[in-house]
Amino acid sequence: MTNSGSYMNRGGFREALDRARESEDGQIDAATSEILENALKEVWRKLERDRDHYIFTRDEFALFNFFRDRYRGNPIAQNAVARYWDNLQQRETSNSDGSRK
């Protein structure tokens, strides 16, 4: 796999996450694992660069949530997850027409 471009923006990311979620025995094939691990490293680097303000995108949160046990007890991760939910809630409550996104 090449290092060009963002792993999160590649077309196979969502499919890889879906395959991993659907694995009944928790075993993930090597190609899927590589995609997810590289995407997770990318997200973690973003978070470390701006650990007090970075807000996950929906896809980043989905990936991070899949690996949540890996970061259990990590205050950087806990704060990032809290910011994601706070931001999501603020967007929903500030929607003036009352519809949900």
mmCIF file of N, CA and C in Angstrom:
data_model
loop_
_atom_site.group_PDB
_atom_site.id
_atom_site.type_symbol
_atom_site.label_atom_id
_atom_site.label_comp_id
_atom_site.label_asym_id
_atom_site.label_seq_id
_atom_site.Cartn_x
_atom_site.Cartn_y
_atom_site.Cartn_z
ATOM 1 N N MET A 1 0.836 -1.178 0.000
ATOM 2 C CA MET A 1 0.000 0.000 0.000
ATOM 3 C C MET A 1 0.881 1.241 0.000
ATOM 4 N N THR A 2 0.558 2.210 -0.792
ATOM 5 C CA THR A 2 1.368 3.420 -0.880
ATOM 6 C C THR A 2 1.031 4.374 0.244
ATOM 7 N N ASN A 3 1.915 5.332 0.459
ATOM 8 C CA ASN A 3 1.704 6.298 1.520
ATOM 9 C C ASN A 3 1.096 7.598 1.021
ATOM 10 N N SER A 4 0.664 7.649 -0.231
ATOM 11 C CA SER A 4 0.107 8.891 -0.757
ATOM 12 C C SER A 4 -1.341 9.062 -0.320
ATOM 13 N N GLY A 5 -1.667 10.281 0.052
ATOM 14 C CA GLY A 5 -3.050 10.586 0.414
ATOM 15 C C GLY A 5 -3.420 10.127 1.807
ATOM 16 N N SER A 6 -4.585 10.515 2.207
ATOM 17 C CA SER A 6 -5.103 10.195 3.520
ATOM 18 C C SER A 6 -5.786 8.827 3.524
ATOM 19 N N TYR A 7 -5.499 8.038 4.526
ATOM 20 C CA TYR A 7 -6.184 6.744 4.653
ATOM 21 C C TYR A 7 -7.668 6.939 4.882
ATOM 22 N N MET A 8 -8.015 8.008 5.588
ATOM 23 C CA MET A 8 -9.427 8.262 5.880
ATOM 24 C C MET A 8 -10.199 8.648 4.622
ATOM 25 N N ASN A 9 -9.524 9.211 3.628
ATOM 26 C CA ASN A 9 -10.201 9.665 2.413
ATOM 27 C C ASN A 9 -10.211 8.617 1.313
ATOM 28 N N ARG A 10 -9.558 7.535 1.528
ATOM 29 C CA ARG A 10 -9.541 6.491 0.504
ATOM 30 C C ARG A 10 -10.868 5.751 0.502
ATOM 31 N N GLY A 11 -11.264 5.324 -0.667
ATOM 32 C CA GLY A 11 -12.556 4.671 -0.825
ATOM 33 C C GLY A 11 -12.715 3.404 -0.010
ATOM 34 N N GLY A 12 -11.646 2.705 0.280
ATOM 35 C CA GLY A 12 -11.738 1.435 0.967
ATOM 36 C C GLY A 12 -11.856 1.514 2.473
ATOM 37 N N PHE A 13 -11.708 2.700 3.025
ATOM 38 C CA PHE A 13 -11.728 2.824 4.485
ATOM 39 C C PHE A 13 -13.056 2.367 5.093
ATOM 40 N N ARG A 14 -14.161 2.912 4.587
ATOM 41 C CA ARG A 14 -15.478 2.563 5.151
ATOM 42 C C ARG A 14 -15.763 1.076 4.989
ATOM 43 N N GLU A 15 -15.401 0.533 3.835
ATOM 44 C CA GLU A 15 -15.621 -0.891 3.598
ATOM 45 C C GLU A 15 -14.783 -1.731 4.565
ATOM 46 N N ALA A 16 -13.552 -1.298 4.814
ATOM 47 C CA ALA A 16 -12.685 -2.020 5.752
ATOM 48 C C ALA A 16 -13.278 -1.989 7.161
ATOM 49 N N LEU A 17 -13.793 -0.845 7.563
ATOM 50 C CA LEU A 17 -14.411 -0.740 8.888
ATOM 51 C C LEU A 17 -15.657 -1.614 8.961
ATOM 52 N N ASP A 18 -16.437 -1.634 7.913
ATOM 53 C CA ASP A 18 -17.625 -2.498 7.881
ATOM 54 C C ASP A 18 -17.232 -3.973 7.984
ATOM 55 N N ARG A 19 -16.198 -4.378 7.244
ATOM 56 C CA ARG A 19 -15.741 -5.775 7.315
ATOM 57 C C ARG A 19 -15.286 -6.125 8.729
ATOM 58 N N ALA A 20 -14.573 -5.222 9.358
ATOM 59 C CA ALA A 20 -14.088 -5.478 10.715
ATOM 60 C C ALA A 20 -15.255 -5.584 11.698
ATOM 61 N N ARG A 21 -16.227 -4.717 11.560
ATOM 62 C CA ARG A 21 -17.398 -4.755 12.443
ATOM 63 C C ARG A 21 -18.196 -6.039 12.277
ATOM 64 N N GLU A 22 -18.246 -6.541 11.038
ATOM 65 C CA GLU A 22 -19.049 -7.726 10.739
ATOM 66 C C GLU A 22 -18.342 -9.036 11.071
ATOM 67 N N SER A 23 -17.087 -8.974 11.448
ATOM 68 C CA SER A 23 -16.334 -10.178 11.777
ATOM 69 C C SER A 23 -16.912 -10.815 13.040
ATOM 70 N N GLU A 24 -17.436 -12.000 12.902
ATOM 71 C CA GLU A 24 -18.087 -12.661 14.037
ATOM 72 C C GLU A 24 -17.088 -13.138 15.083
ATOM 73 N N ASP A 25 -15.889 -13.545 14.647
ATOM 74 C CA ASP A 25 -14.903 -14.078 15.585
ATOM 75 C C ASP A 25 -13.838 -13.059 15.982
ATOM 76 N N GLY A 26 -13.966 -11.828 15.486
ATOM 77 C CA GLY A 26 -13.007 -10.792 15.819
ATOM 78 C C GLY A 26 -11.727 -10.832 14.993
ATOM 79 N N GLN A 27 -11.617 -11.807 14.115
ATOM 80 C CA GLN A 27 -10.435 -11.919 13.258
ATOM 81 C C GLN A 27 -10.606 -11.020 12.038
ATOM 82 N N ILE A 28 -9.581 -10.229 11.766
ATOM 83 C CA ILE A 28 -9.617 -9.301 10.638
ATOM 84 C C ILE A 28 -8.471 -9.667 9.705
ATOM 85 N N ASP A 29 -8.766 -9.736 8.406
ATOM 86 C CA ASP A 29 -7.719 -10.091 7.450
ATOM 87 C C ASP A 29 -6.641 -9.006 7.424
ATOM 88 N N ALA A 30 -5.468 -9.371 6.932
ATOM 89 C CA ALA A 30 -4.302 -8.488 6.968
ATOM 90 C C ALA A 30 -4.527 -7.181 6.212
ATOM 91 N N ALA A 31 -5.160 -7.243 5.055
ATOM 92 C CA ALA A 31 -5.388 -6.024 4.267
ATOM 93 C C ALA A 31 -6.322 -5.065 4.999
ATOM 94 N N THR A 32 -7.379 -5.584 5.574
ATOM 95 C CA THR A 32 -8.321 -4.765 6.335
ATOM 96 C C THR A 32 -7.633 -4.161 7.553
ATOM 97 N N SER A 33 -6.878 -4.974 8.251
ATOM 98 C CA SER A 33 -6.158 -4.512 9.426
ATOM 99 C C SER A 33 -5.183 -3.388 9.078
ATOM 100 N N GLU A 34 -4.472 -3.525 7.961
ATOM 101 C CA GLU A 34 -3.525 -2.492 7.551
ATOM 102 C C GLU A 34 -4.228 -1.173 7.274
ATOM 103 N N ILE A 35 -5.334 -1.227 6.575
ATOM 104 C CA ILE A 35 -6.100 -0.014 6.276
ATOM 105 C C ILE A 35 -6.544 0.673 7.566
ATOM 106 N N LEU A 36 -7.111 -0.109 8.476
ATOM 107 C CA LEU A 36 -7.639 0.467 9.719
ATOM 108 C C LEU A 36 -6.536 0.975 10.634
ATOM 109 N N GLU A 37 -5.466 0.221 10.747
ATOM 110 C CA GLU A 37 -4.357 0.638 11.612
ATOM 111 C C GLU A 37 -3.721 1.924 11.100
ATOM 112 N N ASN A 38 -3.526 2.024 9.794
ATOM 113 C CA ASN A 38 -2.933 3.239 9.233
ATOM 114 C C ASN A 38 -3.862 4.427 9.372
ATOM 115 N N ALA A 39 -5.149 4.206 9.189
ATOM 116 C CA ALA A 39 -6.121 5.282 9.378
ATOM 117 C C ALA A 39 -6.147 5.724 10.841
ATOM 118 N N LEU A 40 -6.076 4.775 11.758
ATOM 119 C CA LEU A 40 -6.074 5.104 13.181
ATOM 120 C C LEU A 40 -4.831 5.905 13.548
ATOM 121 N N LYS A 41 -3.683 5.531 13.011
ATOM 122 C CA LYS A 41 -2.452 6.296 13.270
ATOM 123 C C LYS A 41 -2.600 7.724 12.773
ATOM 124 N N GLU A 42 -3.217 7.876 11.614
ATOM 125 C CA GLU A 42 -3.438 9.204 11.046
ATOM 126 C C GLU A 42 -4.326 10.046 11.966
ATOM 127 N N VAL A 43 -5.401 9.466 12.454
ATOM 128 C CA VAL A 43 -6.313 10.178 13.352
ATOM 129 C C VAL A 43 -5.595 10.532 14.655
ATOM 130 N N TRP A 44 -4.834 9.598 15.187
ATOM 131 C CA TRP A 44 -4.139 9.841 16.455
ATOM 132 C C TRP A 44 -3.120 10.967 16.303
ATOM 133 N N ARG A 45 -2.426 11.017 15.162
ATOM 134 C CA ARG A 45 -1.466 12.111 14.925
ATOM 135 C C ARG A 45 -2.187 13.459 14.911
ATOM 136 N N LYS A 46 -3.333 13.523 14.278
ATOM 137 C CA LYS A 46 -4.116 14.764 14.264
ATOM 138 C C LYS A 46 -4.495 15.167 15.687
ATOM 139 N N LEU A 47 -4.921 14.194 16.441
ATOM 140 C CA LEU A 47 -5.347 14.447 17.814
ATOM 141 C C LEU A 47 -4.175 14.912 18.680
ATOM 142 N N GLU A 48 -3.032 14.285 18.512
ATOM 143 C CA GLU A 48 -1.862 14.689 19.297
ATOM 144 C C GLU A 48 -1.380 16.095 18.936
ATOM 145 N N ARG A 49 -1.529 16.486 17.671
ATOM 146 C CA ARG A 49 -1.109 17.839 17.255
ATOM 147 C C ARG A 49 -1.988 18.926 17.870
ATOM 148 N N ASP A 50 -3.240 18.609 18.127
ATOM 149 C CA ASP A 50 -4.170 19.610 18.662
ATOM 150 C C ASP A 50 -5.036 18.960 19.744
ATOM 151 N N ARG A 51 -4.370 18.408 20.727
ATOM 152 C CA ARG A 51 -5.038 17.552 21.710
ATOM 153 C C ARG A 51 -6.133 18.228 22.536
ATOM 154 N N ASP A 52 -6.113 19.534 22.614
ATOM 155 C CA ASP A 52 -7.135 20.219 23.417
ATOM 156 C C ASP A 52 -8.304 20.760 22.599
ATOM 157 N N HIS A 53 -8.204 20.690 21.264
ATOM 158 C CA HIS A 53 -9.250 21.298 20.447
ATOM 159 C C HIS A 53 -9.738 20.441 19.288
ATOM 160 N N TYR A 54 -8.994 19.422 18.921
ATOM 161 C CA TYR A 54 -9.359 18.647 17.734
ATOM 162 C C TYR A 54 -10.707 17.955 17.928
ATOM 163 N N ILE A 55 -11.547 18.034 16.909
ATOM 164 C CA ILE A 55 -12.859 17.379 16.941
ATOM 165 C C ILE A 55 -12.901 16.365 15.808
ATOM 166 N N PHE A 56 -13.176 15.119 16.160
ATOM 167 C CA PHE A 56 -13.261 14.048 15.171
ATOM 168 C C PHE A 56 -14.327 14.345 14.125
ATOM 169 N N THR A 57 -14.078 13.901 12.903
ATOM 170 C CA THR A 57 -15.149 13.833 11.917
ATOM 171 C C THR A 57 -15.992 12.603 12.269
ATOM 172 N N ARG A 58 -17.109 12.450 11.626
ATOM 173 C CA ARG A 58 -17.960 11.287 11.882
ATOM 174 C C ARG A 58 -17.213 9.975 11.596
ATOM 175 N N ASP A 59 -16.496 9.924 10.466
ATOM 176 C CA ASP A 59 -15.745 8.715 10.124
ATOM 177 C C ASP A 59 -14.597 8.462 11.092
ATOM 178 N N GLU A 60 -13.911 9.525 11.492
ATOM 179 C CA GLU A 60 -12.827 9.363 12.461
ATOM 180 C C GLU A 60 -13.363 8.828 13.773
ATOM 181 N N PHE A 61 -14.502 9.357 14.203
ATOM 182 C CA PHE A 61 -15.083 8.869 15.447
ATOM 183 C C PHE A 61 -15.486 7.402 15.327
ATOM 184 N N ALA A 62 -16.063 7.021 14.197
ATOM 185 C CA ALA A 62 -16.452 5.621 13.986
ATOM 186 C C ALA A 62 -15.241 4.706 14.103
ATOM 187 N N LEU A 63 -14.144 5.101 13.494
ATOM 188 C CA LEU A 63 -12.911 4.315 13.570
ATOM 189 C C LEU A 63 -12.394 4.278 15.004
ATOM 190 N N PHE A 64 -12.319 5.429 15.637
ATOM 191 C CA PHE A 64 -11.795 5.510 16.998
ATOM 192 C C PHE A 64 -12.667 4.702 17.957
ATOM 193 N N ASN A 65 -13.953 4.755 17.749
ATOM 194 C CA ASN A 65 -14.879 4.009 18.590
ATOM 195 C C ASN A 65 -14.668 2.498 18.437
ATOM 196 N N PHE A 66 -14.355 2.050 17.216
ATOM 197 C CA PHE A 66 -14.083 0.633 16.989
ATOM 198 C C PHE A 66 -12.889 0.177 17.825
ATOM 199 N N PHE A 67 -11.899 1.049 17.998
ATOM 200 C CA PHE A 67 -10.687 0.726 18.750
ATOM 201 C C PHE A 67 -10.696 1.306 20.161
ATOM 202 N N ARG A 68 -11.851 1.624 20.694
ATOM 203 C CA ARG A 68 -11.941 2.348 21.960
ATOM 204 C C ARG A 68 -11.243 1.664 23.131
ATOM 205 N N ASP A 69 -11.239 0.333 23.146
ATOM 206 C CA ASP A 69 -10.585 -0.359 24.263
ATOM 207 C C ASP A 69 -9.091 -0.080 24.305
ATOM 208 N N ARG A 70 -8.511 0.185 23.181
ATOM 209 C CA ARG A 70 -7.079 0.474 23.100
ATOM 210 C C ARG A 70 -6.738 1.762 23.849
ATOM 211 N N TYR A 71 -7.683 2.674 23.932
ATOM 212 C CA TYR A 71 -7.427 3.982 24.526
ATOM 213 C C TYR A 71 -8.158 4.185 25.856
ATOM 214 N N ARG A 72 -8.675 3.116 26.410
ATOM 215 C CA ARG A 72 -9.405 3.213 27.678
ATOM 216 C C ARG A 72 -8.484 3.797 28.755
ATOM 217 N N GLY A 73 -8.972 4.811 29.436
ATOM 218 C CA GLY A 73 -8.210 5.441 30.497
ATOM 219 C C GLY A 73 -7.243 6.513 30.022
ATOM 220 N N ASN A 74 -7.143 6.727 28.722
ATOM 221 C CA ASN A 74 -6.243 7.743 28.185
ATOM 222 C C ASN A 74 -6.977 9.083 28.199
ATOM 223 N N PRO A 75 -6.479 10.058 28.959
ATOM 224 C CA PRO A 75 -7.203 11.326 29.070
ATOM 225 C C PRO A 75 -7.306 12.093 27.751
ATOM 226 N N ILE A 76 -6.313 11.974 26.883
ATOM 227 C CA ILE A 76 -6.396 12.643 25.578
ATOM 228 C C ILE A 76 -7.573 12.077 24.789
ATOM 229 N N ALA A 77 -7.691 10.760 24.780
ATOM 230 C CA ALA A 77 -8.779 10.094 24.060
ATOM 231 C C ALA A 77 -10.127 10.412 24.703
ATOM 232 N N GLN A 78 -10.185 10.361 26.015
ATOM 233 C CA GLN A 78 -11.446 10.639 26.706
ATOM 234 C C GLN A 78 -11.941 12.056 26.408
ATOM 235 N N ASN A 79 -11.029 13.007 26.431
ATOM 236 C CA ASN A 79 -11.413 14.395 26.148
ATOM 237 C C ASN A 79 -11.845 14.560 24.697
ATOM 238 N N ALA A 80 -11.174 13.885 23.788
ATOM 239 C CA ALA A 80 -11.536 13.973 22.367
ATOM 240 C C ALA A 80 -12.931 13.407 22.119
ATOM 241 N N VAL A 81 -13.240 12.286 22.757
ATOM 242 C CA VAL A 81 -14.572 11.694 22.612
ATOM 243 C C VAL A 81 -15.626 12.635 23.190
ATOM 244 N N ALA A 82 -15.347 13.217 24.347
ATOM 245 C CA ALA A 82 -16.291 14.161 24.954
ATOM 246 C C ALA A 82 -16.515 15.371 24.045
ATOM 247 N N ARG A 83 -15.424 15.887 23.440
ATOM 248 C CA ARG A 83 -15.574 17.021 22.512
ATOM 249 C C ARG A 83 -16.426 16.645 21.311
ATOM 250 N N TYR A 84 -16.232 15.432 20.799
ATOM 251 C CA TYR A 84 -17.035 14.993 19.655
ATOM 252 C C TYR A 84 -18.519 15.032 20.011
ATOM 253 N N TRP A 85 -18.880 14.421 21.142
ATOM 254 C CA TRP A 85 -20.293 14.377 21.524
ATOM 255 C C TRP A 85 -20.835 15.768 21.841
ATOM 256 N N ASP A 86 -20.028 16.596 22.525
ATOM 257 C CA ASP A 86 -20.463 17.962 22.828
ATOM 258 C C ASP A 86 -20.710 18.751 21.547
ATOM 259 N N ASN A 87 -19.800 18.626 20.584
ATOM 260 C CA ASN A 87 -19.932 19.333 19.319
ATOM 261 C C ASN A 87 -21.167 18.849 18.555
ATOM 262 N N LEU A 88 -21.375 17.553 18.549
ATOM 263 C CA LEU A 88 -22.540 16.994 17.865
ATOM 264 C C LEU A 88 -23.829 17.503 18.501
ATOM 265 N N GLN A 89 -23.865 17.506 19.812
ATOM 266 C CA GLN A 89 -25.053 17.979 20.520
ATOM 267 C C GLN A 89 -25.288 19.465 20.269
ATOM 268 N N GLN A 90 -24.231 20.248 20.257
ATOM 269 C CA GLN A 90 -24.368 21.684 19.993
ATOM 270 C C GLN A 90 -24.903 21.931 18.590
ATOM 271 N N ARG A 91 -24.420 21.176 17.620
ATOM 272 C CA ARG A 91 -24.903 21.344 16.242
ATOM 273 C C ARG A 91 -26.381 20.999 16.152
ATOM 274 N N GLU A 92 -26.786 19.955 16.849
ATOM 275 C CA GLU A 92 -28.192 19.547 16.788
ATOM 276 C C GLU A 92 -29.102 20.551 17.481
ATOM 277 N N THR A 93 -28.669 21.073 18.612
ATOM 278 C CA THR A 93 -29.530 22.008 19.346
ATOM 279 C C THR A 93 -29.536 23.394 18.721
ATOM 280 N N SER A 94 -28.485 23.736 17.967
ATOM 281 C CA SER A 94 -28.450 25.065 17.346
ATOM 282 C C SER A 94 -29.101 25.083 15.970
ATOM 283 N N ASN A 95 -29.574 23.940 15.524
ATOM 284 C CA ASN A 95 -30.235 23.865 14.222
ATOM 285 C C ASN A 95 -31.577 24.587 14.352
ATOM 286 N N SER A 96 -31.664 25.738 13.732
ATOM 287 C CA SER A 96 -32.823 26.612 13.951
ATOM 288 C C SER A 96 -34.137 26.091 13.380
ATOM 289 N N ASP A 97 -34.073 25.225 12.364
ATOM 290 C CA ASP A 97 -35.346 24.776 11.789
ATOM 291 C C ASP A 97 -35.885 23.520 12.475
ATOM 292 N N GLY A 98 -35.141 23.034 13.459
ATOM 293 C CA GLY A 98 -35.628 21.898 14.226
ATOM 294 C C GLY A 98 -35.367 20.545 13.609
ATOM 295 N N SER A 99 -34.855 20.502 12.396
ATOM 296 C CA SER A 99 -34.561 19.195 11.797
ATOM 297 C C SER A 99 -33.205 18.698 12.258
ATOM 298 N N ARG A 100 -33.036 17.383 12.213
ATOM 299 C CA ARG A 100 -31.783 16.768 12.632
ATOM 300 C C ARG A 100 -30.969 16.419 11.396
ATOM 301 N N LYS A 101 -29.665 16.580 11.528
ATOM 302 C CA LYS A 101 -28.767 16.261 10.423
ATOM 303 C C LYS A 101 -28.433 14.801 10.403
#
